[in-house]
PDB file of C-alpha atoms in Angstrom:
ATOM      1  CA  UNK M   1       0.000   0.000   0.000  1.00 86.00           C
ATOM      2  CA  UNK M   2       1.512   3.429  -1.021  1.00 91.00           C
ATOM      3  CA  UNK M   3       0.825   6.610  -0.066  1.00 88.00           C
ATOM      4  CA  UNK M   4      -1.735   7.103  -3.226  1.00 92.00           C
ATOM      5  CA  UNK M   5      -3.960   4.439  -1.733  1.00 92.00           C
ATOM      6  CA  UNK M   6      -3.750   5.855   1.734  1.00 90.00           C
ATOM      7  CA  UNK M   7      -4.868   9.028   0.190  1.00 90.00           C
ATOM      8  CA  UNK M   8      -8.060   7.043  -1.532  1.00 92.00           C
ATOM      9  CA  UNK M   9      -8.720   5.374   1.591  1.00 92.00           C
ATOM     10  CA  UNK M  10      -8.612   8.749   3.273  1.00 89.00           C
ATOM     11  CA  UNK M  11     -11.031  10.455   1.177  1.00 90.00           C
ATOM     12  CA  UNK M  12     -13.109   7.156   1.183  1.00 90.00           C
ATOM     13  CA  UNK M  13     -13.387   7.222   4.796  1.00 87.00           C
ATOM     14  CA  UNK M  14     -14.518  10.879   4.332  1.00 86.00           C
ATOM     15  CA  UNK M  15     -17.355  10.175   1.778  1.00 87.00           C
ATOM     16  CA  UNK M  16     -17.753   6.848   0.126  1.00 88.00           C
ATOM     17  CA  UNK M  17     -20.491   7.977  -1.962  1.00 88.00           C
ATOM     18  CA  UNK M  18     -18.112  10.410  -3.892  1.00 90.00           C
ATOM     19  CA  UNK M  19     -17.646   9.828  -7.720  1.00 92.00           C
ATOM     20  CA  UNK M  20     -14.213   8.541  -9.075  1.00 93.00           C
ATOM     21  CA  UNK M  21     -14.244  11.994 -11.153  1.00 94.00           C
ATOM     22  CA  UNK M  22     -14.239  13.853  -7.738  1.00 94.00           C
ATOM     23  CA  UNK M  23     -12.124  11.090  -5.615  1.00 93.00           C
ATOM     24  CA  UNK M  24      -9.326  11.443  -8.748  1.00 92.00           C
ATOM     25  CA  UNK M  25      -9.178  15.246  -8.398  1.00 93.00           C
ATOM     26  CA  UNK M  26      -8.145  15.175  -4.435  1.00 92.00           C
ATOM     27  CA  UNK M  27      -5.939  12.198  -5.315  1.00 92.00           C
ATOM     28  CA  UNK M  28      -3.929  13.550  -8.516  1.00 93.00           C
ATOM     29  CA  UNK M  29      -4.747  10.512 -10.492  1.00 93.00           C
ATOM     30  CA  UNK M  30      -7.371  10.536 -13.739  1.00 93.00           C
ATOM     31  CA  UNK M  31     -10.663   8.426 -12.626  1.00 92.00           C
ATOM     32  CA  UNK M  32      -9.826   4.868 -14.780  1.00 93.00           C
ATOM     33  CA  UNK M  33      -6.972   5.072 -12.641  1.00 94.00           C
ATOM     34  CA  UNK M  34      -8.985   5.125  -9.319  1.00 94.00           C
ATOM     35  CA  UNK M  35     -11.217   3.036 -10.149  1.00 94.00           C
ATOM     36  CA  UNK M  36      -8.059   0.467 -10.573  1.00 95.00           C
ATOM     37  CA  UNK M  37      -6.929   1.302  -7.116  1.00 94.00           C
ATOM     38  CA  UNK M  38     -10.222   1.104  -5.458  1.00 94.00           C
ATOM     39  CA  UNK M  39     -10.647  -2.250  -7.228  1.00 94.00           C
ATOM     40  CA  UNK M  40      -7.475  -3.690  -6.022  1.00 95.00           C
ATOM     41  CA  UNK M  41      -7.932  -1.940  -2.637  1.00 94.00           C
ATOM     42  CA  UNK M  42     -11.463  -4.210  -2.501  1.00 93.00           C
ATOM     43  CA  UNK M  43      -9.677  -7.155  -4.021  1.00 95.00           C
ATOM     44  CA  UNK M  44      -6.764  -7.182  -0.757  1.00 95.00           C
ATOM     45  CA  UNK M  45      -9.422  -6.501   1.884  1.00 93.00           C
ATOM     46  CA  UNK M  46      -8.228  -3.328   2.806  1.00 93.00           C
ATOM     47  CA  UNK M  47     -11.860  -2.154   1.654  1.00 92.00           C
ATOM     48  CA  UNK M  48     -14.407  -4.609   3.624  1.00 90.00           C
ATOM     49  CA  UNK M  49     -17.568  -2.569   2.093  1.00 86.00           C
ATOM     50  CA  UNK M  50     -19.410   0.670   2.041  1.00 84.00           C
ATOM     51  CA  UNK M  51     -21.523   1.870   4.949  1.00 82.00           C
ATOM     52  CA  UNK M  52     -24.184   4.388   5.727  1.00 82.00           C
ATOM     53  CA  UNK M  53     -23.223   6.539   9.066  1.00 84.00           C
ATOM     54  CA  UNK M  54     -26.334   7.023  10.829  1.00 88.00           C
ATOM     55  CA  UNK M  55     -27.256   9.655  13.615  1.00 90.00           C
ATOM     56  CA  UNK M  56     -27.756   7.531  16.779  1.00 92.00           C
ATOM     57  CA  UNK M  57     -30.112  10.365  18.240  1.00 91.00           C
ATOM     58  CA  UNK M  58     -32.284  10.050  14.495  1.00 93.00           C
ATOM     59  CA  UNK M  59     -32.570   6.655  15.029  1.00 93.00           C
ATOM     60  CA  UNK M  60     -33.307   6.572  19.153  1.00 93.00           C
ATOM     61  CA  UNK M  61     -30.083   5.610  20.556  1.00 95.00           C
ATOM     62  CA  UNK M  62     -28.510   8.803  22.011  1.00 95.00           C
ATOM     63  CA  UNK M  63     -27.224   7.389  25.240  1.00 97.00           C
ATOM     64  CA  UNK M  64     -23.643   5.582  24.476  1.00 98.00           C
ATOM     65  CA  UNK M  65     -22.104   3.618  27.181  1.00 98.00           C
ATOM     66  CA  UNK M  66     -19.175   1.101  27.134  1.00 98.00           C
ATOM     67  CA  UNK M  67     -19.786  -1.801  29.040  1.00 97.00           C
ATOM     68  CA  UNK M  68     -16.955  -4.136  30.865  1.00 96.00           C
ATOM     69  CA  UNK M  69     -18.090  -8.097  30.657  1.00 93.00           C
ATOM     70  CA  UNK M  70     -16.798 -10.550  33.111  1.00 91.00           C
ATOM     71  CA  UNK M  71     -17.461 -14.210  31.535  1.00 88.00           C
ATOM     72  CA  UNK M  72     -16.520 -17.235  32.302  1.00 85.00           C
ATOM     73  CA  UNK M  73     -13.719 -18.355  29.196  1.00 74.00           C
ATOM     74  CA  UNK M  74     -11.941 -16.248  27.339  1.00 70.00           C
ATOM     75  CA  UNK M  75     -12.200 -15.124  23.320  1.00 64.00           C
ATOM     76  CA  UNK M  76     -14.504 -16.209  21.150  1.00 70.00           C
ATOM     77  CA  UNK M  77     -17.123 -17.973  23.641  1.00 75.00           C
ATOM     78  CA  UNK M  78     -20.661 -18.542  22.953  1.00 77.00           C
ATOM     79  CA  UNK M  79     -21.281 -15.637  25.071  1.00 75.00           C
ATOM     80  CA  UNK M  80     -19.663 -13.364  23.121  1.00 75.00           C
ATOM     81  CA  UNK M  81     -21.574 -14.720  20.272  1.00 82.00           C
ATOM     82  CA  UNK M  82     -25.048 -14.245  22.189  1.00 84.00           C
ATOM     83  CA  UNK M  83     -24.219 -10.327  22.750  1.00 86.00           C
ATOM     84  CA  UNK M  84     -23.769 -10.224  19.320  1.00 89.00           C
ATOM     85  CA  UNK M  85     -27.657 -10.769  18.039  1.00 89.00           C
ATOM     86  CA  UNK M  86     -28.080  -7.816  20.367  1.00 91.00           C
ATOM     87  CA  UNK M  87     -29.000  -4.776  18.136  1.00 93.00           C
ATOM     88  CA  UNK M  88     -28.053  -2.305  21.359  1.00 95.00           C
ATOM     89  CA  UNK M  89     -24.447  -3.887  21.017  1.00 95.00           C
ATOM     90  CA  UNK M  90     -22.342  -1.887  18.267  1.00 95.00           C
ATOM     91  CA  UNK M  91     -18.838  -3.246  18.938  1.00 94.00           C
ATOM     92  CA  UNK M  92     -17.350  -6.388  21.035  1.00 93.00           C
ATOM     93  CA  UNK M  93     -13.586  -6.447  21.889  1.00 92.00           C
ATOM     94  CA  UNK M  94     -12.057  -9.060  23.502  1.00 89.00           C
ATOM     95  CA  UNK M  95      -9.494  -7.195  25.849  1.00 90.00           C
ATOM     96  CA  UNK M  96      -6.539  -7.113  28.254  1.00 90.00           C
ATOM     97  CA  UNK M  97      -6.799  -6.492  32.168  1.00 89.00           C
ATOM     98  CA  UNK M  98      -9.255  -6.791  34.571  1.00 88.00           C
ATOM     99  CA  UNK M  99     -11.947  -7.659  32.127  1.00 88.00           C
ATOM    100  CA  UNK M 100     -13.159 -10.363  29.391  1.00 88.00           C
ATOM    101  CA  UNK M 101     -14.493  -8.238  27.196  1.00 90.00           C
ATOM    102  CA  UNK M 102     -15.409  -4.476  26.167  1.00 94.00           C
ATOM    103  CA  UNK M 103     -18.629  -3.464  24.483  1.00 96.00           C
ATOM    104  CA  UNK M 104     -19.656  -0.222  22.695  1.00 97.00           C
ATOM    105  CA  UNK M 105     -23.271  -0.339  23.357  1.00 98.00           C
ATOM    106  CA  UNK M 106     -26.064   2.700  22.714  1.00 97.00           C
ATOM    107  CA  UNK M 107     -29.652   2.567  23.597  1.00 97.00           C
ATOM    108  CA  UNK M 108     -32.577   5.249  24.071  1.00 97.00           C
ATOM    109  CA  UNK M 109     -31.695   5.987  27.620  1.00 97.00           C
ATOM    110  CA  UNK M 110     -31.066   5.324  31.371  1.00 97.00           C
ATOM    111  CA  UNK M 111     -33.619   2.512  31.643  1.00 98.00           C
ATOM    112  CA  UNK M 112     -33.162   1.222  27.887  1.00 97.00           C
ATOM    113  CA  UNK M 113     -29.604   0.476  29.548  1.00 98.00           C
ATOM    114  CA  UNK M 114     -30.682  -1.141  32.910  1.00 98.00           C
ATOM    115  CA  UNK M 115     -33.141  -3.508  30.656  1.00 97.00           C
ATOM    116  CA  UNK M 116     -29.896  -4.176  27.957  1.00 96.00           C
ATOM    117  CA  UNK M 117     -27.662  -5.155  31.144  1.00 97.00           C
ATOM    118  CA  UNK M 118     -30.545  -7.119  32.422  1.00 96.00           C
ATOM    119  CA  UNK M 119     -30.434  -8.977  28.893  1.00 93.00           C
ATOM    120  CA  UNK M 120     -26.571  -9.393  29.305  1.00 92.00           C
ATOM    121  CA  UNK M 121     -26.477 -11.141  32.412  1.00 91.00           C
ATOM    122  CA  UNK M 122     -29.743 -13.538  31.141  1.00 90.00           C
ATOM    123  CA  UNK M 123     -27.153 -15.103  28.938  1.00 88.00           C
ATOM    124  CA  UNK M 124     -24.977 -17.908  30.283  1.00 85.00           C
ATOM    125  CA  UNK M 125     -21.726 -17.684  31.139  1.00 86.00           C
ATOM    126  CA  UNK M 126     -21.685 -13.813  32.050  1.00 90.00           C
ATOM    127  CA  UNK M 127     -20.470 -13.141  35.817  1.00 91.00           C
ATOM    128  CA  UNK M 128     -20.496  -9.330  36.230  1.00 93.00           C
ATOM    129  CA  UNK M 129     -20.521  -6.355  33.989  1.00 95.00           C
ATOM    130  CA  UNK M 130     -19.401  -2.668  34.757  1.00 97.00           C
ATOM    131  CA  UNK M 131     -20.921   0.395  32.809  1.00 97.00           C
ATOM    132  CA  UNK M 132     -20.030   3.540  31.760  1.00 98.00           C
ATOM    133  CA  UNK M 133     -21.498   6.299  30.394  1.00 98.00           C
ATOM    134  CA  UNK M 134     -20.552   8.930  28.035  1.00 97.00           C
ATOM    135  CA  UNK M 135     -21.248  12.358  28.833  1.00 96.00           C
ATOM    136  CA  UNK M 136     -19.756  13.740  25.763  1.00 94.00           C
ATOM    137  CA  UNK M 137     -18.342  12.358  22.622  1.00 92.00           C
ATOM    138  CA  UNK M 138     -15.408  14.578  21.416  1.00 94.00           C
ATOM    139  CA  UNK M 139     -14.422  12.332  18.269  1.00 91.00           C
ATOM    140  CA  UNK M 140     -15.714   9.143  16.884  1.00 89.00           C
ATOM    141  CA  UNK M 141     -14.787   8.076  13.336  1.00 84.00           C
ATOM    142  CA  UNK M 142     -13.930   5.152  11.464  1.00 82.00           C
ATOM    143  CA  UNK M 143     -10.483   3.264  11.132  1.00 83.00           C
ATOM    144  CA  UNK M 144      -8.100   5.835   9.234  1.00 84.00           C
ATOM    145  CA  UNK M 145      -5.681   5.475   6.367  1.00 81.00           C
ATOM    146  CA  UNK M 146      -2.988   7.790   7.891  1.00 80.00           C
ATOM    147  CA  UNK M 147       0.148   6.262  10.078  1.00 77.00           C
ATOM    148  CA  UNK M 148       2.001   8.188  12.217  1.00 81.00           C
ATOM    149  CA  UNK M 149       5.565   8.099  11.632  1.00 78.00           C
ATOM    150  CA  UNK M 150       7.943   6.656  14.694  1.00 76.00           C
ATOM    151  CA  UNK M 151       5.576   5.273  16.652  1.00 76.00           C
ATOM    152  CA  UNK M 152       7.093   2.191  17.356  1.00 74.00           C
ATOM    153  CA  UNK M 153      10.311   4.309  18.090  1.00 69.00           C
ATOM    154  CA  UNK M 154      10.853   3.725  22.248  1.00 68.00           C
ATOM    155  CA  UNK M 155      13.660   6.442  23.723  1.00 67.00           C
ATOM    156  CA  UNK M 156      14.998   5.392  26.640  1.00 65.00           C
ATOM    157  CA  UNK M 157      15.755   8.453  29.411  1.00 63.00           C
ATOM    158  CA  UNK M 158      19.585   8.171  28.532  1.00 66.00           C
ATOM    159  CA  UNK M 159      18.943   8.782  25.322  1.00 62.00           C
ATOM    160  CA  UNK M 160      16.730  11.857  25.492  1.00 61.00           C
ATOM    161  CA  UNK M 161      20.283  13.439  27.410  1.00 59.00           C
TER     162      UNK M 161
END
């Protein structure tokens, strides 16, 4: 992957709507040519599909918590698999530290919560969850294109001297 197709992938992530005419001007490259990349881009995976972004207050969801789930097992357990066919549930991690698993959940409100948690610990296998709620949401967005460079660089204190 060059730095063309990180470009693409940018302006994808931006609006994946936008005609290869328009995606080619912001990219420098004529629109046969995009359409190549974006083809080949599909082809290796790095494009898994086209979604709609939807307003979570439009649709009823406005309250957004992230739930901690305590199970009993670890990775892909039937449990994890049951929160799954849950609608309220947008995003299951399996996860280091003092917990199995992380969700990304978002429901109408305060109760719509209590009754989703009471759903979570219905299913088998779940010992204890924790909750919390987001006040605010100061950026959400999609996986990006961009790397940052030296990230993986680690400077030890003597070498900072």
């Amino acid at each position: 992957m060059d730095e063309i197709d990180r470009r693409i992938l940018a302006a994808l992530v931006t609006d994946a709507g936008q005609s290869y005419a328009k995606l080619s001007e912001q990219v420098g490259l004529s629109p046969p040519a995009v359409h190549d990349r974006v083809k080949k881009l599909r082809a290796s995976g790095a494009i898994k599909g086209v979604e709609a972004r939807i307003d979570p207050a439009q649709v009823g969801k406005a309250l957004l918590a992230f739930v901690h789930v305590d199970t009993i097992g670890w990775g892909k357990t039937p449990v994890m698999l049951a929160l799954g066919d849950l609608p309220e549930v947008e995003e299951i991690h399996s996860v280091t530290g003092d917990t199995c698993m992380l969700l990304k959940v978002r429901v109408t409100d305060s109760p719509a919560l209590e009754g989703l948690l009471a759903r979570i610990y219905d299913i088998k296998g779940v010992q204890a969850t924790r909750s919390y709620v987001a006040l605010s949401t100061y950026l959400e967005r999609p996986p990006q294109a961009g790397v940052t460079a030296d990230l993986h660089v680690v400077q030890h204190p003597e070498e900072l001297a």
